[in-house]
Amino acid sequence: MSRIRNTVSLMLASSGLALVCLFAGCGEGENGGEVTPATRRIILLTNGNSPYWDAFATGAKQAEEKLDVGKGGLQVVIDRGNFSPQTQIDKLRQYQGATDIVGVAICVSDPKNQALVNQLVSLSESGVKLITVDSDIDRENEKARTARFGYLGTDNFEAGQELGKAAKALRPDGAKFATFVGVKSASNAQERIGGFQDGAGENFVQLESMGDQGQADTAKKNVRDSLDRHDDLNTLVGIWSYNTPAIVDIVSDLGIREKTTVVGFDADPPSIAAMEKGNLDAMLVQDPYQMGFEGVRLLTALINDNQADIKEIFPNYGKPDGDIHETGLKVVVPSEESPIKADLFSEGTTFLTLEQFKEWLAEYNLTGS
Amino acid sequence: MSSSPSAPTPKLASGKSWRSRLPVEVGLLFAIAVVVLFTGIVDDSYRLKTAYNAKEILLQTSLLGIFALGAAIVIISGGIDLSSGSVIAFSGMICSAIMLSLSPLDESGNPDTNNLGAGIIALAILGTIFVGLIIGTFHTWLITVIGLPPFVATLASLVGLRSLGRVLIQDITGNIGTVGPSTKIYIFDPLFNDLGRVWWIPLLVFIVLSILLWLLMSKTLVGRHLYAMGGNEEAARLSGIHTDRQKWLAYCLGSVTASIAGILYCSYVGEANPESAGMGYELNAIAAAVIGGCSLTGGIGTITGTMLGALFLRVVIDSVAKTVKGSPDEFEGMIVGLLVVLAVAFNELRTGALRQKKFFPGKLGIVSLFILSGLIGIMGGVLSTSHPLWWGLGSGFAALLLLGLKALLERSASR
């Protein structure tokens, strides 16, 4: 009896798989069919989940509203990764299997990852409009570069350089510094750290770089451990948005603010509060709001073939690097008394005091950037 | 609940309803069909992109199913293996490291992984499977000789192996070529990259492994001994079964299948990164096995059930992605969690007179009634795109009425 039951079980399991196999075999060629679902989706896929992307989502949703995207049957959806290329690959494959997804903006988690690049190319070839935001593909890879229409965001190396210049102004005689980040192997992490070293100069000596895999509690532990290990560590650099508040908390706990320089990327609400209290020396702020807003505008224009909007965003399209749209950088300092001055930075970088920056946030109804 | 040839569960004793006699696979097939049908009605992707979606589900099912099979055997034998995710990460690193160290050097003196050749890839795969065998053997030693509970022994690997991988990968990459240490290894060889990306290769591996393990568990004495050990280890030992050997086999199968999955995932993702690869996958494997009818108390479960458990999980995940149009990632865990609870609860209850079961007895029942209604209300609210407050209140209130009626009927029946 049990033998019969086992055989039946095997047959049932096999038939389950066979059923799906049958679908696989019989459906060839159907992909070319015209599909016009009532609502078509534009997906904005982040590399991970952090408050940084909240401003991005706000920008995207405001664009959806202000540009009346829904009128053309389009819907904007924010989808968040978990800092792993595999999640992005999985999601891209999912998008390709859907019939209502017509545009994708992606923050590429690892531009060197060939599987991810292949998936981007495959998605683009399936007819989905594709752009990159915040983190681009490897621009040397021609296949990947042409798969995505263009890039909206900042140059992470240049952003690192600007923050490095700010740190150098705070410690003109040099410093011993450590960097704190979620995933050390992430390209934006490496570019920012490299840029920071370049901007700060050779008198800045990196003692270590710590990764926390996106865990906020580990981020704090890393700062404490680094300070324990290195008595001469005097400059702490937050590379991802949540790293700066983690640094501020530990420096405050240990009561070493007077002898420690704290600088970091992005302007999470806790970072803004820390700067108000005098616990943070400089923030290098990108403009995720603009990336979200322009991302939706560009994808809508590509889907609807609105050449005027496309031309406005990429006036030099077709020329070298004409497929890159810089969304700008901001250096934020506590006040005019800061030793960091506007003339240190590149022309495209906006220099703001905290008060000015808060006014800018209020203008766009943002709590952070 | 389906059973092994040698260890029929007492729940299948004669006199039970026809429903309890049906193998768990029938219920799962029905559930899979319902989910596929529902998805097909709500979204047209299955009709218009049938081949693409079917291949995608099969690929993802196979990648998950391969190591779920190993997890199922460990569970059937009365143990638990929490290390699968870390073994996947570690194995991917080992496989890539072997290929990297054997790859030819380019003009700059750095490894060129663009054209490795089948020999190097085969060697890397064999080496990785051997490492899986070592991990399984080490687990068995910790459990049988040192006396650690399986939960603790494999928990140590869950934490330790990933960390070891992170350290090793930097040492290995730092000593090969001129570039310096790296936290990732990229393999560009097209043959290797096809292993995890061409849909039928993982499927073939999954089917072959399933057949082999099905034969082992259903047709051999060793399989019967594993069931017997899972049912009652002491009784099995006293009846002359070498339980330590059986454990070695079970834990080695657990880690070897995870190693095979690690190789395929490494190919699928296109990189070896012990920092993030396979994070949390051990729970996916356990979930697939449990949905497939494996009992965490041991002695019960089938390979076929585990195969369908993995398929059910992937079909549900795909369905959420297809049917929830806004932020599916936020809803995925909630819906999958709910369906897992329902599937396992159904498995547990169908053998024990579902209709006679009291769900809301005593004060705990009344509190649970409100908790469930609240949860349904929250889900109703968050899933609605217009008027979330009214949808939430409406669905919560409707659930409270229905569940309250059920509670009343239960109480009146017990008088």
mmCIF file with all atom_site columns, C-alpha atoms in Angstrom, chain B residues 66-235:
data_model
loop_
_atom_site.group_PDB
_atom_site.id
_atom_site.type_symbol
_atom_site.label_atom_id
_atom_site.label_alt_id
_atom_site.label_comp_id
_atom_site.label_asym_id
_atom_site.label_entity_id
_atom_site.label_seq_id
_atom_site.pdbx_PDB_ins_code
_atom_site.Cartn_x
_atom_site.Cartn_y
_atom_site.Cartn_z
_atom_site.occupancy
_atom_site.B_iso_or_equiv
_atom_site.pdbx_formal_charge
_atom_site.auth_seq_id
_atom_site.auth_comp_id
_atom_site.auth_asym_id
_atom_site.auth_atom_id
_atom_site.pdbx_PDB_model_num
ATOM 1   C CA . ILE B 1 66  ? 17.911 21.744 -4.521  1.00 0.00 ? 66  ILE B CA 1
ATOM 2   C CA . PHE B 1 67  ? 18.920 22.713 -1.010  1.00 0.00 ? 67  PHE B CA 1
ATOM 3   C CA . ALA B 1 68  ? 15.401 22.318 0.356   1.00 0.00 ? 68  ALA B CA 1
ATOM 4   C CA . LEU B 1 69  ? 15.765 18.606 -0.457  1.00 0.00 ? 69  LEU B CA 1
ATOM 5   C CA . GLY B 1 70  ? 18.794 18.388 1.834   1.00 0.00 ? 70  GLY B CA 1
ATOM 6   C CA . ALA B 1 71  ? 17.023 20.377 4.533   1.00 0.00 ? 71  ALA B CA 1
ATOM 7   C CA . ALA B 1 72  ? 14.055 18.004 4.273   1.00 0.00 ? 72  ALA B CA 1
ATOM 8   C CA . ILE B 1 73  ? 16.204 14.922 4.818   1.00 0.00 ? 73  ILE B CA 1
ATOM 9   C CA . VAL B 1 74  ? 17.799 16.482 7.894   1.00 0.00 ? 74  VAL B CA 1
ATOM 10  C CA . ILE B 1 75  ? 14.314 17.350 9.225   1.00 0.00 ? 75  ILE B CA 1
ATOM 11  C CA . ILE B 1 76  ? 12.971 13.862 8.468   1.00 0.00 ? 76  ILE B CA 1
ATOM 12  C CA . SER B 1 77  ? 15.935 12.372 10.335  1.00 0.00 ? 77  SER B CA 1
ATOM 13  C CA . GLY B 1 78  ? 14.956 14.373 13.407  1.00 0.00 ? 78  GLY B CA 1
ATOM 14  C CA . GLY B 1 79  ? 17.514 17.178 13.099  1.00 0.00 ? 79  GLY B CA 1
ATOM 15  C CA . ILE B 1 80  ? 17.642 20.712 11.803  1.00 0.00 ? 80  ILE B CA 1
ATOM 16  C CA . ASP B 1 81  ? 20.182 22.462 9.590   1.00 0.00 ? 81  ASP B CA 1
ATOM 17  C CA . LEU B 1 82  ? 20.334 26.232 9.967   1.00 0.00 ? 82  LEU B CA 1
ATOM 18  C CA . SER B 1 83  ? 23.517 26.613 7.965   1.00 0.00 ? 83  SER B CA 1
ATOM 19  C CA . SER B 1 84  ? 22.228 26.302 4.365   1.00 0.00 ? 84  SER B CA 1
ATOM 20  C CA . GLY B 1 85  ? 22.376 30.037 3.596   1.00 0.00 ? 85  GLY B CA 1
ATOM 21  C CA . SER B 1 86  ? 25.937 30.361 4.838   1.00 0.00 ? 86  SER B CA 1
ATOM 22  C CA . VAL B 1 87  ? 26.984 27.122 3.122   1.00 0.00 ? 87  VAL B CA 1
ATOM 23  C CA . ILE B 1 88  ? 25.584 28.585 -0.126  1.00 0.00 ? 88  ILE B CA 1
ATOM 24  C CA . ALA B 1 89  ? 27.648 31.763 0.387   1.00 0.00 ? 89  ALA B CA 1
ATOM 25  C CA . PHE B 1 90  ? 30.778 29.832 1.392   1.00 0.00 ? 90  PHE B CA 1
ATOM 26  C CA . SER B 1 91  ? 30.468 27.322 -1.451  1.00 0.00 ? 91  SER B CA 1
ATOM 27  C CA . GLY B 1 92  ? 30.067 30.061 -4.036  1.00 0.00 ? 92  GLY B CA 1
ATOM 28  C CA . MET B 1 93  ? 33.228 31.617 -2.689  1.00 0.00 ? 93  MET B CA 1
ATOM 29  C CA . ILE B 1 94  ? 35.133 28.295 -2.717  1.00 0.00 ? 94  ILE B CA 1
ATOM 30  C CA . CYS B 1 95  ? 34.013 27.466 -6.260  1.00 0.00 ? 95  CYS B CA 1
ATOM 31  C CA . SER B 1 96  ? 35.011 30.911 -7.559  1.00 0.00 ? 96  SER B CA 1
ATOM 32  C CA . ALA B 1 97  ? 38.280 30.882 -5.639  1.00 0.00 ? 97  ALA B CA 1
ATOM 33  C CA . ILE B 1 98  ? 39.268 27.518 -7.150  1.00 0.00 ? 98  ILE B CA 1
ATOM 34  C CA . MET B 1 99  ? 38.466 28.783 -10.652 1.00 0.00 ? 99  MET B CA 1
ATOM 35  C CA . LEU B 1 100 ? 40.295 32.035 -10.010 1.00 0.00 ? 100 LEU B CA 1
ATOM 36  C CA . SER B 1 101 ? 43.407 30.306 -8.730  1.00 0.00 ? 101 SER B CA 1
ATOM 37  C CA . LEU B 1 102 ? 43.479 27.883 -11.677 1.00 0.00 ? 102 LEU B CA 1
ATOM 38  C CA . SER B 1 103 ? 42.696 30.471 -14.341 1.00 0.00 ? 103 SER B CA 1
ATOM 39  C CA . PRO B 1 104 ? 45.412 31.594 -16.774 1.00 0.00 ? 104 PRO B CA 1
ATOM 40  C CA . LEU B 1 105 ? 47.071 34.979 -16.181 1.00 0.00 ? 105 LEU B CA 1
ATOM 41  C CA . ASP B 1 106 ? 46.685 37.862 -18.598 1.00 0.00 ? 106 ASP B CA 1
ATOM 42  C CA . GLU B 1 107 ? 49.441 40.230 -19.771 1.00 0.00 ? 107 GLU B CA 1
ATOM 43  C CA . SER B 1 108 ? 49.267 42.239 -16.533 1.00 0.00 ? 108 SER B CA 1
ATOM 44  C CA . GLY B 1 109 ? 49.688 39.117 -14.440 1.00 0.00 ? 109 GLY B CA 1
ATOM 45  C CA . ASN B 1 110 ? 46.079 39.009 -13.290 1.00 0.00 ? 110 ASN B CA 1
ATOM 46  C CA . PRO B 1 111 ? 43.721 36.005 -13.553 1.00 0.00 ? 111 PRO B CA 1
ATOM 47  C CA . ASP B 1 112 ? 41.647 35.915 -16.714 1.00 0.00 ? 112 ASP B CA 1
ATOM 48  C CA . THR B 1 113 ? 38.371 34.097 -16.049 1.00 0.00 ? 113 THR B CA 1
ATOM 49  C CA . ASN B 1 114 ? 36.874 34.702 -19.479 1.00 0.00 ? 114 ASN B CA 1
ATOM 50  C CA . ASN B 1 115 ? 37.766 31.298 -20.862 1.00 0.00 ? 115 ASN B CA 1
ATOM 51  C CA . LEU B 1 116 ? 38.393 28.726 -18.174 1.00 0.00 ? 116 LEU B CA 1
ATOM 52  C CA . GLY B 1 117 ? 37.519 25.503 -19.943 1.00 0.00 ? 117 GLY B CA 1
ATOM 53  C CA . ALA B 1 118 ? 35.369 22.626 -18.765 1.00 0.00 ? 118 ALA B CA 1
ATOM 54  C CA . GLY B 1 119 ? 38.206 20.947 -16.842 1.00 0.00 ? 119 GLY B CA 1
ATOM 55  C CA . ILE B 1 120 ? 38.742 23.837 -14.444 1.00 0.00 ? 120 ILE B CA 1
ATOM 56  C CA . ILE B 1 121 ? 35.006 24.298 -13.930 1.00 0.00 ? 121 ILE B CA 1
ATOM 57  C CA . ALA B 1 122 ? 34.512 20.581 -13.220 1.00 0.00 ? 122 ALA B CA 1
ATOM 58  C CA . LEU B 1 123 ? 37.398 20.631 -10.764 1.00 0.00 ? 123 LEU B CA 1
ATOM 59  C CA . ALA B 1 124 ? 35.941 23.668 -9.001  1.00 0.00 ? 124 ALA B CA 1
ATOM 60  C CA . ILE B 1 125 ? 32.534 22.001 -8.745  1.00 0.00 ? 125 ILE B CA 1
ATOM 61  C CA . LEU B 1 126 ? 34.010 18.784 -7.364  1.00 0.00 ? 126 LEU B CA 1
ATOM 62  C CA . GLY B 1 127 ? 36.150 20.722 -4.903  1.00 0.00 ? 127 GLY B CA 1
ATOM 63  C CA . THR B 1 128 ? 33.114 22.672 -3.709  1.00 0.00 ? 128 THR B CA 1
ATOM 64  C CA . ILE B 1 129 ? 31.027 19.523 -3.243  1.00 0.00 ? 129 ILE B CA 1
ATOM 65  C CA . PHE B 1 130 ? 33.929 18.048 -1.273  1.00 0.00 ? 130 PHE B CA 1
ATOM 66  C CA . VAL B 1 131 ? 33.921 21.131 0.961   1.00 0.00 ? 131 VAL B CA 1
ATOM 67  C CA . GLY B 1 132 ? 30.176 20.581 1.455   1.00 0.00 ? 132 GLY B CA 1
ATOM 68  C CA . LEU B 1 133 ? 30.937 17.045 2.543   1.00 0.00 ? 133 LEU B CA 1
ATOM 69  C CA . ILE B 1 134 ? 33.503 18.338 5.041   1.00 0.00 ? 134 ILE B CA 1
ATOM 70  C CA . ILE B 1 135 ? 30.990 20.815 6.481   1.00 0.00 ? 135 ILE B CA 1
ATOM 71  C CA . GLY B 1 136 ? 28.398 18.060 6.896   1.00 0.00 ? 136 GLY B CA 1
ATOM 72  C CA . THR B 1 137 ? 30.957 15.797 8.528   1.00 0.00 ? 137 THR B CA 1
ATOM 73  C CA . PHE B 1 138 ? 31.981 18.566 10.909  1.00 0.00 ? 138 PHE B CA 1
ATOM 74  C CA . HIS B 1 139 ? 28.318 19.136 11.863  1.00 0.00 ? 139 HIS B CA 1
ATOM 75  C CA . THR B 1 140 ? 27.934 15.419 12.573  1.00 0.00 ? 140 THR B CA 1
ATOM 76  C CA . TRP B 1 141 ? 31.054 15.429 14.759  1.00 0.00 ? 141 TRP B CA 1
ATOM 77  C CA . LEU B 1 142 ? 29.766 18.407 16.740  1.00 0.00 ? 142 LEU B CA 1
ATOM 78  C CA . ILE B 1 143 ? 26.403 16.717 17.228  1.00 0.00 ? 143 ILE B CA 1
ATOM 79  C CA . THR B 1 144 ? 27.369 13.106 17.856  1.00 0.00 ? 144 THR B CA 1
ATOM 80  C CA . VAL B 1 145 ? 30.777 13.379 19.542  1.00 0.00 ? 145 VAL B CA 1
ATOM 81  C CA . ILE B 1 146 ? 30.762 16.759 21.250  1.00 0.00 ? 146 ILE B CA 1
ATOM 82  C CA . GLY B 1 147 ? 27.057 16.446 21.994  1.00 0.00 ? 147 GLY B CA 1
ATOM 83  C CA . LEU B 1 148 ? 25.873 19.802 20.734  1.00 0.00 ? 148 LEU B CA 1
ATOM 84  C CA . PRO B 1 149 ? 22.210 20.070 19.824  1.00 0.00 ? 149 PRO B CA 1
ATOM 85  C CA . PRO B 1 150 ? 21.838 20.235 16.001  1.00 0.00 ? 150 PRO B CA 1
ATOM 86  C CA . PHE B 1 151 ? 20.325 23.698 16.354  1.00 0.00 ? 151 PHE B CA 1
ATOM 87  C CA . VAL B 1 152 ? 23.488 25.001 18.057  1.00 0.00 ? 152 VAL B CA 1
ATOM 88  C CA . ALA B 1 153 ? 25.972 23.148 15.846  1.00 0.00 ? 153 ALA B CA 1
ATOM 89  C CA . THR B 1 154 ? 24.463 24.433 12.628  1.00 0.00 ? 154 THR B CA 1
ATOM 90  C CA . LEU B 1 155 ? 23.789 27.866 14.124  1.00 0.00 ? 155 LEU B CA 1
ATOM 91  C CA . ALA B 1 156 ? 27.548 28.144 14.676  1.00 0.00 ? 156 ALA B CA 1
ATOM 92  C CA . SER B 1 157 ? 28.088 27.459 10.992  1.00 0.00 ? 157 SER B CA 1
ATOM 93  C CA . LEU B 1 158 ? 25.378 29.919 10.053  1.00 0.00 ? 158 LEU B CA 1
ATOM 94  C CA . VAL B 1 159 ? 27.302 32.652 11.823  1.00 0.00 ? 159 VAL B CA 1
ATOM 95  C CA . GLY B 1 160 ? 30.857 31.424 11.322  1.00 0.00 ? 160 GLY B CA 1
ATOM 96  C CA . LEU B 1 161 ? 31.011 30.244 7.721   1.00 0.00 ? 161 LEU B CA 1
ATOM 97  C CA . ARG B 1 162 ? 29.928 33.561 6.230   1.00 0.00 ? 162 ARG B CA 1
ATOM 98  C CA . SER B 1 163 ? 32.542 35.361 8.270   1.00 0.00 ? 163 SER B CA 1
ATOM 99  C CA . LEU B 1 164 ? 35.206 32.819 7.329   1.00 0.00 ? 164 LEU B CA 1
ATOM 100 C CA . GLY B 1 165 ? 34.226 33.316 3.692   1.00 0.00 ? 165 GLY B CA 1
ATOM 101 C CA . ARG B 1 166 ? 34.636 37.088 3.995   1.00 0.00 ? 166 ARG B CA 1
ATOM 102 C CA . VAL B 1 167 ? 38.100 36.718 5.475   1.00 0.00 ? 167 VAL B CA 1
ATOM 103 C CA . LEU B 1 168 ? 39.240 34.015 3.066   1.00 0.00 ? 168 LEU B CA 1
ATOM 104 C CA . ILE B 1 169 ? 38.050 35.773 -0.077  1.00 0.00 ? 169 ILE B CA 1
ATOM 105 C CA . GLN B 1 170 ? 40.233 38.786 0.698   1.00 0.00 ? 170 GLN B CA 1
ATOM 106 C CA . ASP B 1 171 ? 43.242 36.602 1.468   1.00 0.00 ? 171 ASP B CA 1
ATOM 107 C CA . ILE B 1 172 ? 42.791 34.579 -1.699  1.00 0.00 ? 172 ILE B CA 1
ATOM 108 C CA . THR B 1 173 ? 42.215 37.532 -4.029  1.00 0.00 ? 173 THR B CA 1
ATOM 109 C CA . GLY B 1 174 ? 45.052 39.440 -2.381  1.00 0.00 ? 174 GLY B CA 1
ATOM 110 C CA . ASN B 1 175 ? 47.496 36.671 -3.231  1.00 0.00 ? 175 ASN B CA 1
ATOM 111 C CA . ILE B 1 176 ? 46.459 36.140 -6.849  1.00 0.00 ? 176 ILE B CA 1
ATOM 112 C CA . GLY B 1 177 ? 47.476 38.699 -9.433  1.00 0.00 ? 177 GLY B CA 1
ATOM 113 C CA . THR B 1 178 ? 48.564 42.243 -8.798  1.00 0.00 ? 178 THR B CA 1
ATOM 114 C CA . VAL B 1 179 ? 45.306 44.021 -8.007  1.00 0.00 ? 179 VAL B CA 1
ATOM 115 C CA . GLY B 1 180 ? 45.088 43.368 -4.269  1.00 0.00 ? 180 GLY B CA 1
ATOM 116 C CA . PRO B 1 181 ? 42.405 42.023 -1.943  1.00 0.00 ? 181 PRO B CA 1
ATOM 117 C CA . SER B 1 182 ? 38.786 42.108 -3.011  1.00 0.00 ? 182 SER B CA 1
ATOM 118 C CA . THR B 1 183 ? 35.502 41.319 -1.292  1.00 0.00 ? 183 THR B CA 1
ATOM 119 C CA . LYS B 1 184 ? 34.036 39.764 -4.429  1.00 0.00 ? 184 LYS B CA 1
ATOM 120 C CA . ILE B 1 185 ? 35.118 37.399 -7.170  1.00 0.00 ? 185 ILE B CA 1
ATOM 121 C CA . TYR B 1 186 ? 33.657 37.797 -10.659 1.00 0.00 ? 186 TYR B CA 1
ATOM 122 C CA . ILE B 1 187 ? 33.777 34.830 -13.025 1.00 0.00 ? 187 ILE B CA 1
ATOM 123 C CA . PHE B 1 188 ? 33.254 35.755 -16.672 1.00 0.00 ? 188 PHE B CA 1
ATOM 124 C CA . ASP B 1 189 ? 33.469 32.302 -18.254 1.00 0.00 ? 189 ASP B CA 1
ATOM 125 C CA . PRO B 1 190 ? 30.287 31.852 -20.354 1.00 0.00 ? 190 PRO B CA 1
ATOM 126 C CA . LEU B 1 191 ? 30.080 28.115 -19.696 1.00 0.00 ? 191 LEU B CA 1
ATOM 127 C CA . PHE B 1 192 ? 30.093 28.623 -15.925 1.00 0.00 ? 192 PHE B CA 1
ATOM 128 C CA . ASN B 1 193 ? 27.697 31.540 -16.166 1.00 0.00 ? 193 ASN B CA 1
ATOM 129 C CA . ASP B 1 194 ? 25.211 29.378 -18.063 1.00 0.00 ? 194 ASP B CA 1
ATOM 130 C CA . LEU B 1 195 ? 24.975 26.851 -15.228 1.00 0.00 ? 195 LEU B CA 1
ATOM 131 C CA . GLY B 1 196 ? 22.644 28.929 -13.078 1.00 0.00 ? 196 GLY B CA 1
ATOM 132 C CA . ARG B 1 197 ? 21.035 31.089 -15.753 1.00 0.00 ? 197 ARG B CA 1
ATOM 133 C CA . VAL B 1 198 ? 19.875 28.679 -18.445 1.00 0.00 ? 198 VAL B CA 1
ATOM 134 C CA . TRP B 1 199 ? 16.589 27.583 -16.934 1.00 0.00 ? 199 TRP B CA 1
ATOM 135 C CA . TRP B 1 200 ? 16.763 23.881 -17.698 1.00 0.00 ? 200 TRP B CA 1
ATOM 136 C CA . ILE B 1 201 ? 20.203 23.252 -16.138 1.00 0.00 ? 201 ILE B CA 1
ATOM 137 C CA . PRO B 1 202 ? 19.203 23.873 -12.484 1.00 0.00 ? 202 PRO B CA 1
ATOM 138 C CA . LEU B 1 203 ? 15.905 22.114 -13.285 1.00 0.00 ? 203 LEU B CA 1
ATOM 139 C CA . LEU B 1 204 ? 17.774 19.061 -14.538 1.00 0.00 ? 204 LEU B CA 1
ATOM 140 C CA . VAL B 1 205 ? 19.991 19.054 -11.441 1.00 0.00 ? 205 VAL B CA 1
ATOM 141 C CA . PHE B 1 206 ? 16.913 19.407 -9.250  1.00 0.00 ? 206 PHE B CA 1
ATOM 142 C CA . ILE B 1 207 ? 15.063 16.548 -10.939 1.00 0.00 ? 207 ILE B CA 1
ATOM 143 C CA . VAL B 1 208 ? 18.067 14.203 -10.907 1.00 0.00 ? 208 VAL B CA 1
ATOM 144 C CA . LEU B 1 209 ? 18.739 14.965 -7.238  1.00 0.00 ? 209 LEU B CA 1
ATOM 145 C CA . SER B 1 210 ? 15.065 14.538 -6.419  1.00 0.00 ? 210 SER B CA 1
ATOM 146 C CA . ILE B 1 211 ? 14.908 11.128 -8.086  1.00 0.00 ? 211 ILE B CA 1
ATOM 147 C CA . LEU B 1 212 ? 18.097 9.967  -6.372  1.00 0.00 ? 212 LEU B CA 1
ATOM 148 C CA . LEU B 1 213 ? 16.947 11.161 -2.961  1.00 0.00 ? 213 LEU B CA 1
ATOM 149 C CA . TRP B 1 214 ? 13.452 9.793  -3.531  1.00 0.00 ? 214 TRP B CA 1
ATOM 150 C CA . LEU B 1 215 ? 14.981 6.400  -4.279  1.00 0.00 ? 215 LEU B CA 1
ATOM 151 C CA . LEU B 1 216 ? 17.174 6.690  -1.193  1.00 0.00 ? 216 LEU B CA 1
ATOM 152 C CA . MET B 1 217 ? 14.328 7.630  1.123   1.00 0.00 ? 217 MET B CA 1
ATOM 153 C CA . SER B 1 218 ? 11.625 5.375  -0.310  1.00 0.00 ? 218 SER B CA 1
ATOM 154 C CA . LYS B 1 219 ? 13.355 2.336  -1.692  1.00 0.00 ? 219 LYS B CA 1
ATOM 155 C CA . THR B 1 220 ? 16.381 1.659  0.478   1.00 0.00 ? 220 THR B CA 1
ATOM 156 C CA . LEU B 1 221 ? 17.017 0.410  3.979   1.00 0.00 ? 221 LEU B CA 1
ATOM 157 C CA . VAL B 1 222 ? 19.045 3.529  4.695   1.00 0.00 ? 222 VAL B CA 1
ATOM 158 C CA . GLY B 1 223 ? 16.007 5.670  3.932   1.00 0.00 ? 223 GLY B CA 1
ATOM 159 C CA . ARG B 1 224 ? 13.863 3.607  6.272   1.00 0.00 ? 224 ARG B CA 1
ATOM 160 C CA . HIS B 1 225 ? 16.457 3.960  8.979   1.00 0.00 ? 225 HIS B CA 1
ATOM 161 C CA . LEU B 1 226 ? 16.433 7.749  8.537   1.00 0.00 ? 226 LEU B CA 1
ATOM 162 C CA . TYR B 1 227 ? 12.667 7.802  8.994   1.00 0.00 ? 227 TYR B CA 1
ATOM 163 C CA . ALA B 1 228 ? 12.927 5.493  11.983  1.00 0.00 ? 228 ALA B CA 1
ATOM 164 C CA . MET B 1 229 ? 15.623 7.650  13.575  1.00 0.00 ? 229 MET B CA 1
ATOM 165 C CA . GLY B 1 230 ? 13.542 10.773 13.050  1.00 0.00 ? 230 GLY B CA 1
ATOM 166 C CA . GLY B 1 231 ? 10.490 9.097  14.577  1.00 0.00 ? 231 GLY B CA 1
ATOM 167 C CA . ASN B 1 232 ? 12.267 7.855  17.699  1.00 0.00 ? 232 ASN B CA 1
ATOM 168 C CA . GLU B 1 233 ? 16.040 7.999  17.836  1.00 0.00 ? 233 GLU B CA 1
ATOM 169 C CA . GLU B 1 234 ? 16.430 5.951  20.993  1.00 0.00 ? 234 GLU B CA 1
ATOM 170 C CA . ALA B 1 235 ? 14.183 3.181  19.691  1.00 0.00 ? 235 ALA B CA 1
#
